[in-house]
Amino acid sequence: MRVTAESAGGTGGFGGIPSPSQGVWYLGPIPIRAYALAILAGIVVAGFIAIRRYRARGGPEGAVLDAIFWAVPFGIVGARIYHVFSSPDAYFGPNGDPWLAFAIWNGGLGIWGAIPAGALGAWISLRRAGLRLAPFADSLAPALAVAQAIGRLGNYFNQELFGASTTLPWGLQISEQTLRAQGLDYPAGTLFHPTFLYELLWNLALAGVLVWLDRRLRLGHGRVFWLYVFGYTLGRVWIEYLRIDEAEEVLGLRLNVWTSIIVGVAALIIFIVISRRHPGRDESVWLPGREPDEQSEDEAETSADDEVDAASERDSDEVVDTAETDPVDDAEENDMSDETPTETVDEQADLEQTRTKAGAEDPLPEDDPGR
């Protein structure tokens, strides 16, 4: 039976790292579980990192969130299925309870089921949008490592997946209730390897190395993702050797060790093959024939600019027309037209009178040749 943080009591306190005495809080009747909070926090941080990296590769806005909405539920279901079938005794053994397979809040998610199932969900979303999976996977790879690191805090609150006993100063305290529930008998004050912390630190270091290699070598075509898989499995092998929780064994090794070896070797081979065939980064994040029509976008922008210019010209014409048809100017023109004819008639009359008067005073002689 897997113990939950609710039933885990405090520790004896003999140095080392103390385990939390509580992993669930209640908001009224609603339980708030540290395990769930750790997973959600990992998803949020991973989404933020992936969005920035995918945008830098030319990915469209919103594609990462759409893919995450598909990948997360697929990944959780796949992770739970792998965990249940890799540790079946607690669910299908003599004293097992099949209904506990649905109690995901008690812990128990296998990364080996999460990755392929989550990739399937992401592929469906990206395919619908006309996008390639490889650039998205390269953008997501470091974010996955960070999400896993944060998610391991949930194991810490649940007091699960710890390692063998140790005398190291950073050994982990585990409550007696938890040890008894897992059928373990250790003297009081025994410390255990904090394997959750080892994997947390390993994943954070892996994320940093992936980002550095990606910038330095300009990796593409899925190579960042396959490096992530190889690096994670490399660390998982030695961490699995330290764990003492129940797990299926094959040829004397834990099933997760065999899985790590097989998946790690396959990832390394795929990375080498892709590096030879496709050096450098992807030329496009789009599937063939699904690229946006840049010419149409330019035409749309040009059309919008033309409309703005036309509107400006219409406004200018209206201003000019208004100025030409100003009622004040019209009134002044009417006044000018009324005054001009009157003044002309008076001047002509005066001129006629002057000429008549001049003719009377100075008549021409009869023999004047002008007659």
mmCIF file of N, CA and C in Angstrom, residues 220-300:
data_model
loop_
_atom_site.group_PDB
_atom_site.id
_atom_site.type_symbol
_atom_site.label_atom_id
_atom_site.label_comp_id
_atom_site.label_asym_id
_atom_site.label_seq_id
_atom_site.Cartn_x
_atom_site.Cartn_y
_atom_site.Cartn_z
ATOM 1 N N GLY A 220 18.982 21.408 -34.660
ATOM 2 C CA GLY A 220 17.634 21.402 -35.193
ATOM 3 C C GLY A 220 17.209 20.015 -35.590
ATOM 4 N N HIS A 221 16.029 19.913 -36.213
ATOM 5 C CA HIS A 221 15.483 18.652 -36.717
ATOM 6 C C HIS A 221 15.300 17.616 -35.606
ATOM 7 N N GLY A 222 15.008 18.084 -34.390
ATOM 8 C CA GLY A 222 14.752 17.171 -33.284
ATOM 9 C C GLY A 222 15.967 16.775 -32.481
ATOM 10 N N ARG A 223 17.136 17.298 -32.814
ATOM 11 C CA ARG A 223 18.355 16.855 -32.130
ATOM 12 C C ARG A 223 18.415 17.323 -30.684
ATOM 13 N N VAL A 224 17.864 18.494 -30.365
ATOM 14 C CA VAL A 224 17.839 18.943 -28.965
ATOM 15 C C VAL A 224 16.984 17.990 -28.137
ATOM 16 N N PHE A 225 15.883 17.551 -28.696
ATOM 17 C CA PHE A 225 15.005 16.634 -27.973
ATOM 18 C C PHE A 225 15.690 15.302 -27.718
ATOM 19 N N TRP A 226 16.365 14.767 -28.723
ATOM 20 C CA TRP A 226 17.017 13.457 -28.539
ATOM 21 C C TRP A 226 18.216 13.564 -27.605
ATOM 22 N N LEU A 227 18.855 14.709 -27.573
ATOM 23 C CA LEU A 227 19.903 14.925 -26.564
ATOM 24 C C LEU A 227 19.304 14.952 -25.161
ATOM 25 N N TYR A 228 18.142 15.552 -25.046
ATOM 26 C CA TYR A 228 17.443 15.559 -23.757
ATOM 27 C C TYR A 228 17.139 14.138 -23.299
ATOM 28 N N VAL A 229 16.615 13.328 -24.208
ATOM 29 C CA VAL A 229 16.289 11.943 -23.854
ATOM 30 C C VAL A 229 17.549 11.192 -23.426
ATOM 31 N N PHE A 230 18.627 11.360 -24.177
ATOM 32 C CA PHE A 230 19.868 10.671 -23.832
ATOM 33 C C PHE A 230 20.397 11.149 -22.486
ATOM 34 N N GLY A 231 20.418 12.466 -22.271
ATOM 35 C CA GLY A 231 20.937 12.996 -21.015
ATOM 36 C C GLY A 231 20.096 12.589 -19.819
ATOM 37 N N TYR A 232 18.787 12.569 -19.996
ATOM 38 C CA TYR A 232 17.923 12.177 -18.884
ATOM 39 C C TYR A 232 18.111 10.705 -18.528
ATOM 40 N N THR A 233 18.157 9.859 -19.528
ATOM 41 C CA THR A 233 18.325 8.428 -19.246
ATOM 42 C C THR A 233 19.683 8.144 -18.612
ATOM 43 N N LEU A 234 20.694 8.911 -18.989
ATOM 44 C CA LEU A 234 22.015 8.732 -18.401
ATOM 45 C C LEU A 234 21.969 8.962 -16.888
ATOM 46 N N GLY A 235 21.280 9.985 -16.477
ATOM 47 C CA GLY A 235 21.148 10.239 -15.054
ATOM 48 C C GLY A 235 20.196 9.279 -14.366
ATOM 49 N N ARG A 236 19.160 8.870 -15.078
ATOM 50 C CA ARG A 236 18.157 7.995 -14.467
ATOM 51 C C ARG A 236 18.735 6.627 -14.123
ATOM 52 N N VAL A 237 19.721 6.166 -14.871
ATOM 53 C CA VAL A 237 20.298 4.850 -14.613
ATOM 54 C C VAL A 237 20.908 4.795 -13.221
ATOM 55 N N TRP A 238 21.778 5.747 -12.882
ATOM 56 C CA TRP A 238 22.440 5.670 -11.582
ATOM 57 C C TRP A 238 21.512 6.057 -10.438
ATOM 58 N N ILE A 239 20.499 6.882 -10.726
ATOM 59 C CA ILE A 239 19.523 7.220 -9.692
ATOM 60 C C ILE A 239 18.653 6.015 -9.366
ATOM 61 N N GLU A 240 18.288 5.249 -10.393
ATOM 62 C CA GLU A 240 17.478 4.056 -10.172
ATOM 63 C C GLU A 240 18.219 3.030 -9.316
ATOM 64 N N TYR A 241 19.541 2.941 -9.457
ATOM 65 C CA TYR A 241 20.321 2.004 -8.661
ATOM 66 C C TYR A 241 20.230 2.317 -7.169
ATOM 67 N N LEU A 242 19.962 3.581 -6.821
ATOM 68 C CA LEU A 242 19.898 3.975 -5.420
ATOM 69 C C LEU A 242 18.530 3.751 -4.788
ATOM 70 N N ARG A 243 17.503 3.654 -5.596
ATOM 71 C CA ARG A 243 16.146 3.554 -5.068
ATOM 72 C C ARG A 243 15.868 2.176 -4.499
ATOM 73 N N ILE A 244 15.011 2.150 -3.444
ATOM 74 C CA ILE A 244 14.690 0.878 -2.783
ATOM 75 C C ILE A 244 13.192 0.602 -2.788
ATOM 76 N N ASP A 245 12.409 1.456 -3.476
ATOM 77 C CA ASP A 245 10.978 1.187 -3.548
ATOM 78 C C ASP A 245 10.737 -0.026 -4.427
ATOM 79 N N GLU A 246 9.589 -0.649 -4.241
ATOM 80 C CA GLU A 246 9.274 -1.853 -4.989
ATOM 81 C C GLU A 246 9.140 -1.543 -6.479
ATOM 82 N N ALA A 247 9.692 -2.407 -7.293
ATOM 83 C CA ALA A 247 9.618 -2.251 -8.747
ATOM 84 C C ALA A 247 9.847 -3.603 -9.399
ATOM 85 N N GLU A 248 9.317 -3.766 -10.581
ATOM 86 C CA GLU A 248 9.521 -4.993 -11.341
ATOM 87 C C GLU A 248 10.986 -5.106 -11.763
ATOM 88 N N GLU A 249 11.511 -6.337 -11.708
ATOM 89 C CA GLU A 249 12.900 -6.585 -12.093
ATOM 90 C C GLU A 249 12.960 -7.556 -13.262
ATOM 91 N N VAL A 250 13.906 -7.313 -14.141
ATOM 92 C CA VAL A 250 14.150 -8.175 -15.301
ATOM 93 C C VAL A 250 15.634 -8.493 -15.342
ATOM 94 N N LEU A 251 15.970 -9.774 -15.241
ATOM 95 C CA LEU A 251 17.366 -10.226 -15.249
ATOM 96 C C LEU A 251 18.191 -9.517 -14.162
ATOM 97 N N GLY A 252 17.581 -9.371 -13.022
ATOM 98 C CA GLY A 252 18.294 -8.800 -11.891
ATOM 99 C C GLY A 252 18.360 -7.287 -11.864
ATOM 100 N N LEU A 253 17.811 -6.609 -12.841
ATOM 101 C CA LEU A 253 17.802 -5.139 -12.877
ATOM 102 C C LEU A 253 16.371 -4.623 -12.855
ATOM 103 N N ARG A 254 16.210 -3.455 -12.238
ATOM 104 C CA ARG A 254 14.883 -2.833 -12.229
ATOM 105 C C ARG A 254 14.437 -2.538 -13.656
ATOM 106 N N LEU A 255 13.141 -2.636 -13.872
ATOM 107 C CA LEU A 255 12.604 -2.407 -15.211
ATOM 108 C C LEU A 255 12.966 -1.014 -15.712
ATOM 109 N N ASN A 256 12.941 -0.020 -14.831
ATOM 110 C CA ASN A 256 13.263 1.339 -15.243
ATOM 111 C C ASN A 256 14.725 1.480 -15.672
ATOM 112 N N VAL A 257 15.606 0.659 -15.102
ATOM 113 C CA VAL A 257 17.006 0.689 -15.522
ATOM 114 C C VAL A 257 17.128 0.177 -16.951
ATOM 115 N N TRP A 258 16.483 -0.948 -17.234
ATOM 116 C CA TRP A 258 16.504 -1.480 -18.597
ATOM 117 C C TRP A 258 15.886 -0.484 -19.579
ATOM 118 N N THR A 259 14.780 0.128 -19.178
ATOM 119 C CA THR A 259 14.128 1.105 -20.051
ATOM 120 C C THR A 259 15.053 2.278 -20.331
ATOM 121 N N SER A 260 15.741 2.759 -19.283
ATOM 122 C CA SER A 260 16.665 3.881 -19.455
ATOM 123 C C SER A 260 17.794 3.526 -20.411
ATOM 124 N N ILE A 261 18.344 2.330 -20.274
ATOM 125 C CA ILE A 261 19.456 1.917 -21.139
ATOM 126 C C ILE A 261 19.004 1.827 -22.590
ATOM 127 N N ILE A 262 17.891 1.156 -22.820
ATOM 128 C CA ILE A 262 17.407 0.949 -24.191
ATOM 129 C C ILE A 262 17.036 2.281 -24.842
ATOM 130 N N VAL A 263 16.269 3.088 -24.125
ATOM 131 C CA VAL A 263 15.826 4.372 -24.682
ATOM 132 C C VAL A 263 17.018 5.304 -24.890
ATOM 133 N N GLY A 264 17.973 5.291 -23.945
ATOM 134 C CA GLY A 264 19.145 6.163 -24.074
ATOM 135 C C GLY A 264 19.999 5.813 -25.271
ATOM 136 N N VAL A 265 20.240 4.528 -25.497
ATOM 137 C CA VAL A 265 21.030 4.100 -26.656
ATOM 138 C C VAL A 265 20.303 4.461 -27.954
ATOM 139 N N ALA A 266 18.997 4.226 -27.989
ATOM 140 C CA ALA A 266 18.226 4.563 -29.189
ATOM 141 C C ALA A 266 18.272 6.060 -29.464
ATOM 142 N N ALA A 267 18.156 6.880 -28.418
ATOM 143 C CA ALA A 267 18.194 8.338 -28.597
ATOM 144 C C ALA A 267 19.542 8.791 -29.137
ATOM 145 N N LEU A 268 20.622 8.185 -28.645
ATOM 146 C CA LEU A 268 21.953 8.566 -29.121
ATOM 147 C C LEU A 268 22.130 8.204 -30.596
ATOM 148 N N ILE A 269 21.655 7.039 -30.987
ATOM 149 C CA ILE A 269 21.758 6.618 -32.392
ATOM 150 C C ILE A 269 20.958 7.565 -33.291
ATOM 151 N N ILE A 270 19.743 7.882 -32.877
ATOM 152 C CA ILE A 270 18.907 8.787 -33.673
ATOM 153 C C ILE A 270 19.562 10.155 -33.792
ATOM 154 N N PHE A 271 20.145 10.646 -32.710
ATOM 155 C CA PHE A 271 20.824 11.942 -32.746
ATOM 156 C C PHE A 271 21.962 11.930 -33.762
ATOM 157 N N ILE A 272 22.757 10.870 -33.783
ATOM 158 C CA ILE A 272 23.885 10.787 -34.712
ATOM 159 C C ILE A 272 23.395 10.737 -36.160
ATOM 160 N N VAL A 273 22.371 9.937 -36.414
ATOM 161 C CA VAL A 273 21.843 9.815 -37.773
ATOM 162 C C VAL A 273 21.290 11.156 -38.269
ATOM 163 N N ILE A 274 20.518 11.828 -37.439
ATOM 164 C CA ILE A 274 19.950 13.124 -37.840
ATOM 165 C C ILE A 274 21.054 14.151 -38.067
ATOM 166 N N SER A 275 22.097 14.123 -37.232
ATOM 167 C CA SER A 275 23.194 15.082 -37.382
ATOM 168 C C SER A 275 23.888 14.935 -38.725
ATOM 169 N N ARG A 276 24.002 13.704 -39.210
ATOM 170 C CA ARG A 276 24.645 13.479 -40.508
ATOM 171 C C ARG A 276 23.739 13.880 -41.672
ATOM 172 N N ARG A 277 22.460 13.645 -41.518
ATOM 173 C CA ARG A 277 21.538 13.929 -42.621
ATOM 174 C C ARG A 277 21.079 15.389 -42.642
ATOM 175 N N HIS A 278 20.906 15.967 -41.479
ATOM 176 C CA HIS A 278 20.344 17.322 -41.412
ATOM 177 C C HIS A 278 21.143 18.186 -40.451
ATOM 178 N N PRO A 279 22.345 18.587 -40.833
ATOM 179 C CA PRO A 279 23.078 19.525 -39.969
ATOM 180 C C PRO A 279 22.397 20.887 -39.974
ATOM 181 N N GLY A 280 22.549 21.597 -38.890
ATOM 182 C CA GLY A 280 21.923 22.914 -38.807
ATOM 183 C C GLY A 280 20.488 22.830 -38.328
ATOM 184 N N ARG A 281 19.807 23.956 -38.435
ATOM 185 C CA ARG A 281 18.434 24.047 -37.952
ATOM 186 C C ARG A 281 17.430 23.868 -39.077
ATOM 187 N N ASP A 282 16.180 23.708 -38.695
ATOM 188 C CA ASP A 282 15.100 23.561 -39.666
ATOM 189 C C ASP A 282 14.913 24.868 -40.439
ATOM 190 N N GLU A 283 14.672 24.720 -41.727
ATOM 191 C CA GLU A 283 14.434 25.909 -42.542
ATOM 192 C C GLU A 283 13.060 26.518 -42.271
ATOM 193 N N SER A 284 12.117 25.691 -41.869
ATOM 194 C CA SER A 284 10.768 26.181 -41.615
ATOM 195 C C SER A 284 10.104 25.313 -40.554
ATOM 196 N N VAL A 285 9.224 25.917 -39.787
ATOM 197 C CA VAL A 285 8.461 25.159 -38.798
ATOM 198 C C VAL A 285 7.185 24.587 -39.409
ATOM 199 N N TRP A 286 6.907 24.946 -40.670
ATOM 200 C CA TRP A 286 5.657 24.560 -41.313
ATOM 201 C C TRP A 286 5.817 23.286 -42.123
ATOM 202 N N LEU A 287 4.736 22.545 -42.229
ATOM 203 C CA LEU A 287 4.692 21.398 -43.121
ATOM 204 C C LEU A 287 4.652 21.887 -44.568
ATOM 205 N N PRO A 288 5.131 21.071 -45.530
ATOM 206 C CA PRO A 288 5.105 21.497 -46.939
ATOM 207 C C PRO A 288 3.684 21.832 -47.391
ATOM 208 N N GLY A 289 3.564 22.978 -48.007
ATOM 209 C CA GLY A 289 2.270 23.416 -48.508
ATOM 210 C C GLY A 289 1.377 24.081 -47.483
ATOM 211 N N ARG A 290 1.845 24.203 -46.241
ATOM 212 C CA ARG A 290 1.019 24.822 -45.202
ATOM 213 C C ARG A 290 1.597 26.157 -44.734
ATOM 214 N N GLU A 291 2.628 26.632 -45.429
ATOM 215 C CA GLU A 291 3.228 27.902 -45.050
ATOM 216 C C GLU A 291 2.235 29.041 -45.278
ATOM 217 N N PRO A 292 2.267 30.066 -44.449
ATOM 218 C CA PRO A 292 1.401 31.235 -44.687
ATOM 219 C C PRO A 292 1.773 31.910 -45.999
ATOM 220 N N ASP A 293 0.785 32.473 -46.702
ATOM 221 C CA ASP A 293 1.012 33.155 -47.974
ATOM 222 C C ASP A 293 1.525 34.551 -47.677
ATOM 223 N N GLU A 294 2.861 34.724 -47.767
ATOM 224 C CA GLU A 294 3.451 36.023 -47.461
ATOM 225 C C GLU A 294 2.997 37.095 -48.444
ATOM 226 N N GLN A 295 2.820 36.699 -49.736
ATOM 227 C CA GLN A 295 2.397 37.683 -50.724
ATOM 228 C C GLN A 295 1.008 38.229 -50.397
ATOM 229 N N SER A 296 0.135 37.319 -49.958
ATOM 230 C CA SER A 296 -1.209 37.777 -49.604
ATOM 231 C C SER A 296 -1.162 38.724 -48.427
ATOM 232 N N GLU A 297 -0.277 38.412 -47.467
ATOM 233 C CA GLU A 297 -0.151 39.296 -46.320
ATOM 234 C C GLU A 297 0.355 40.673 -46.742
ATOM 235 N N ASP A 298 1.362 40.687 -47.659
ATOM 236 C CA ASP A 298 1.876 41.972 -48.134
ATOM 237 C C ASP A 298 0.800 42.756 -48.872
ATOM 238 N N GLU A 299 0.031 42.014 -49.706
ATOM 239 C CA GLU A 299 -1.037 42.687 -50.434
ATOM 240 C C GLU A 299 -2.072 43.251 -49.478
ATOM 241 N N ALA A 300 -2.370 42.513 -48.446
ATOM 242 C CA ALA A 300 -3.344 42.996 -47.468
ATOM 243 C C ALA A 300 -2.836 44.262 -46.781
#
